[in-house]
PDB file of C-alpha atoms in Angstrom:
ATOM      1  CA  UNK A   1      37.579  23.125  37.951  1.00 64.00           C
ATOM      2  CA  UNK A   2      33.927  22.843  37.074  1.00 81.00           C
ATOM      3  CA  UNK A   3      31.801  19.835  38.035  1.00 86.00           C
ATOM      4  CA  UNK A   4      29.382  18.253  35.567  1.00 86.00           C
ATOM      5  CA  UNK A   5      25.803  17.958  36.726  1.00 87.00           C
ATOM      6  CA  UNK A   6      24.266  14.597  37.568  1.00 92.00           C
ATOM      7  CA  UNK A   7      22.634  12.443  34.907  1.00 90.00           C
ATOM      8  CA  UNK A   8      19.141  12.753  36.403  1.00 91.00           C
ATOM      9  CA  UNK A   9      19.486  16.436  36.527  1.00 93.00           C
ATOM     10  CA  UNK A  10      20.430  16.491  32.741  1.00 92.00           C
ATOM     11  CA  UNK A  11      17.335  14.243  32.088  1.00 92.00           C
ATOM     12  CA  UNK A  12      15.154  16.611  33.925  1.00 94.00           C
ATOM     13  CA  UNK A  13      16.494  19.433  31.892  1.00 94.00           C
ATOM     14  CA  UNK A  14      15.948  17.500  28.617  1.00 93.00           C
ATOM     15  CA  UNK A  15      12.360  16.698  29.662  1.00 95.00           C
ATOM     16  CA  UNK A  16      11.669  20.349  30.450  1.00 95.00           C
ATOM     17  CA  UNK A  17      13.290  21.550  27.221  1.00 95.00           C
ATOM     18  CA  UNK A  18      10.965  19.077  25.234  1.00 93.00           C
ATOM     19  CA  UNK A  19       8.039  20.426  26.907  1.00 95.00           C
ATOM     20  CA  UNK A  20       8.875  24.074  26.198  1.00 96.00           C
ATOM     21  CA  UNK A  21       9.666  23.435  22.538  1.00 95.00           C
ATOM     22  CA  UNK A  22       6.918  20.707  22.101  1.00 89.00           C
ATOM     23  CA  UNK A  23       9.228  18.003  20.945  1.00 87.00           C
ATOM     24  CA  UNK A  24       9.181  14.366  21.800  1.00 86.00           C
ATOM     25  CA  UNK A  25      10.889  13.357  25.004  1.00 91.00           C
ATOM     26  CA  UNK A  26      13.140  10.317  24.174  1.00 90.00           C
ATOM     27  CA  UNK A  27      15.793   9.668  26.688  1.00 89.00           C
ATOM     28  CA  UNK A  28      16.736   6.362  25.335  1.00 89.00           C
ATOM     29  CA  UNK A  29      17.275   7.721  21.872  1.00 86.00           C
ATOM     30  CA  UNK A  30      15.014   5.031  20.355  1.00 90.00           C
ATOM     31  CA  UNK A  31      14.081   5.394  16.768  1.00 89.00           C
ATOM     32  CA  UNK A  32      10.505   6.552  16.975  1.00 87.00           C
ATOM     33  CA  UNK A  33       9.803   7.761  13.348  1.00 87.00           C
ATOM     34  CA  UNK A  34       8.840  11.374  14.419  1.00 82.00           C
ATOM     35  CA  UNK A  35      10.792  12.804  11.456  1.00 83.00           C
ATOM     36  CA  UNK A  36       8.661  10.828   9.045  1.00 87.00           C
ATOM     37  CA  UNK A  37       5.388  11.465  10.927  1.00 86.00           C
ATOM     38  CA  UNK A  38       6.013  15.317  10.902  1.00 85.00           C
ATOM     39  CA  UNK A  39       6.550  15.457   7.080  1.00 89.00           C
ATOM     40  CA  UNK A  40       3.914  16.725   4.893  1.00 91.00           C
ATOM     41  CA  UNK A  41       1.553  14.040   3.400  1.00 90.00           C
ATOM     42  CA  UNK A  42       2.513  13.146  -0.194  1.00 91.00           C
ATOM     43  CA  UNK A  43      -0.990  11.554  -1.111  1.00 90.00           C
ATOM     44  CA  UNK A  44      -2.745  14.815  -2.199  1.00 88.00           C
ATOM     45  CA  UNK A  45       0.229  15.864  -4.404  1.00 89.00           C
ATOM     46  CA  UNK A  46       0.484  12.472  -6.093  1.00 89.00           C
ATOM     47  CA  UNK A  47      -3.354  12.469  -6.704  1.00 86.00           C
ATOM     48  CA  UNK A  48      -3.370  15.902  -8.201  1.00 89.00           C
ATOM     49  CA  UNK A  49      -0.590  14.755 -10.580  1.00 90.00           C
ATOM     50  CA  UNK A  50      -2.634  11.897 -12.309  1.00 87.00           C
ATOM     51  CA  UNK A  51      -5.716  12.962 -14.225  1.00 87.00           C
ATOM     52  CA  UNK A  52      -9.167  12.085 -12.984  1.00 84.00           C
ATOM     53  CA  UNK A  53     -10.433   8.694 -13.820  1.00 83.00           C
ATOM     54  CA  UNK A  54     -13.075   8.598 -16.598  1.00 88.00           C
ATOM     55  CA  UNK A  55     -16.230   6.539 -16.493  1.00 88.00           C
ATOM     56  CA  UNK A  56     -15.598   2.860 -17.688  1.00 88.00           C
ATOM     57  CA  UNK A  57     -17.798   0.198 -18.958  1.00 89.00           C
ATOM     58  CA  UNK A  58     -17.604  -1.579 -15.700  1.00 88.00           C
ATOM     59  CA  UNK A  59     -18.842   1.420 -13.755  1.00 91.00           C
ATOM     60  CA  UNK A  60     -21.790   1.753 -16.267  1.00 91.00           C
ATOM     61  CA  UNK A  61     -22.634  -2.005 -15.774  1.00 91.00           C
ATOM     62  CA  UNK A  62     -22.538  -1.651 -11.874  1.00 92.00           C
ATOM     63  CA  UNK A  63     -24.742   1.416 -12.083  1.00 93.00           C
ATOM     64  CA  UNK A  64     -27.316  -0.257 -14.315  1.00 93.00           C
ATOM     65  CA  UNK A  65     -27.039  -4.126 -13.834  1.00 92.00           C
ATOM     66  CA  UNK A  66     -30.369  -4.677 -15.800  1.00 94.00           C
ATOM     67  CA  UNK A  67     -28.728  -3.456 -19.010  1.00 93.00           C
ATOM     68  CA  UNK A  68     -26.213  -5.163 -21.251  1.00 91.00           C
ATOM     69  CA  UNK A  69     -22.927  -3.432 -21.859  1.00 90.00           C
ATOM     70  CA  UNK A  70     -20.193  -4.905 -24.021  1.00 90.00           C
ATOM     71  CA  UNK A  71     -16.488  -4.043 -23.143  1.00 90.00           C
ATOM     72  CA  UNK A  72     -14.643  -4.631 -26.389  1.00 93.00           C
ATOM     73  CA  UNK A  73     -11.245  -4.488 -24.772  1.00 92.00           C
ATOM     74  CA  UNK A  74     -12.209  -6.994 -22.141  1.00 92.00           C
ATOM     75  CA  UNK A  75     -13.761  -9.314 -24.758  1.00 94.00           C
ATOM     76  CA  UNK A  76     -10.503  -9.241 -26.800  1.00 96.00           C
ATOM     77  CA  UNK A  77      -8.450  -9.984 -23.677  1.00 95.00           C
ATOM     78  CA  UNK A  78     -10.654 -12.976 -22.835  1.00 95.00           C
ATOM     79  CA  UNK A  79     -10.363 -14.175 -26.398  1.00 96.00           C
ATOM     80  CA  UNK A  80      -6.650 -13.918 -26.244  1.00 96.00           C
ATOM     81  CA  UNK A  81      -6.470 -15.813 -22.932  1.00 95.00           C
ATOM     82  CA  UNK A  82      -8.616 -18.716 -24.427  1.00 95.00           C
ATOM     83  CA  UNK A  83      -6.288 -18.774 -27.522  1.00 96.00           C
ATOM     84  CA  UNK A  84      -3.264 -18.965 -25.250  1.00 95.00           C
ATOM     85  CA  UNK A  85      -4.815 -21.813 -23.107  1.00 93.00           C
ATOM     86  CA  UNK A  86      -5.441 -23.866 -26.380  1.00 95.00           C
ATOM     87  CA  UNK A  87      -1.855 -23.371 -27.466  1.00 95.00           C
ATOM     88  CA  UNK A  88      -0.673 -24.545 -24.015  1.00 93.00           C
ATOM     89  CA  UNK A  89       0.586 -21.019 -22.926  1.00 93.00           C
ATOM     90  CA  UNK A  90      -2.024 -20.242 -20.339  1.00 88.00           C
ATOM     91  CA  UNK A  91      -1.627 -20.075 -16.561  1.00 86.00           C
ATOM     92  CA  UNK A  92      -0.933 -23.448 -14.811  1.00 86.00           C
ATOM     93  CA  UNK A  93      -3.602 -25.094 -12.790  1.00 83.00           C
ATOM     94  CA  UNK A  94      -3.754 -24.327  -9.060  1.00 82.00           C
ATOM     95  CA  UNK A  95      -2.819 -27.278  -6.713  1.00 78.00           C
ATOM     96  CA  UNK A  96      -5.662 -28.183  -4.514  1.00 80.00           C
ATOM     97  CA  UNK A  97      -4.180 -30.420  -1.868  1.00 77.00           C
ATOM     98  CA  UNK A  98      -0.856 -30.896  -0.269  1.00 73.00           C
ATOM     99  CA  UNK A  99      -0.746 -34.442  -1.764  1.00 71.00           C
ATOM    100  CA  UNK A 100      -0.873 -33.047  -5.347  1.00 65.00           C
ATOM    101  CA  UNK A 101       1.929 -30.543  -4.391  1.00 62.00           C
ATOM    102  CA  UNK A 102       4.156 -33.257  -3.108  1.00 67.00           C
ATOM    103  CA  UNK A 103       3.465 -35.547  -5.997  1.00 63.00           C
ATOM    104  CA  UNK A 104       4.827 -33.085  -8.526  1.00 59.00           C
ATOM    105  CA  UNK A 105       8.281 -33.009  -6.979  1.00 55.00           C
TER     106      UNK A 105
END
């Protein structure tokens, strides 16, 4: 009949095995996230999927603040927002104090 080794001896063996194979020693089996951390990063792959950003009107305005640039799309958007506010379809006003917030209920 064979006798099982003591728990402390098995832990020593496990620690030595982790040192030899360069893995993380985790005697309590806690979830450490090593599987996720060892994975290859996805950022560069995702960045290479999307095309490079082109220069926008905002970039030009930041580069040369002394010049006037007109962003037609932004002007149209702002006009649409003002028309929606006039019709009563705009965003609601923000509450400034707790008293105003309680009064509404």
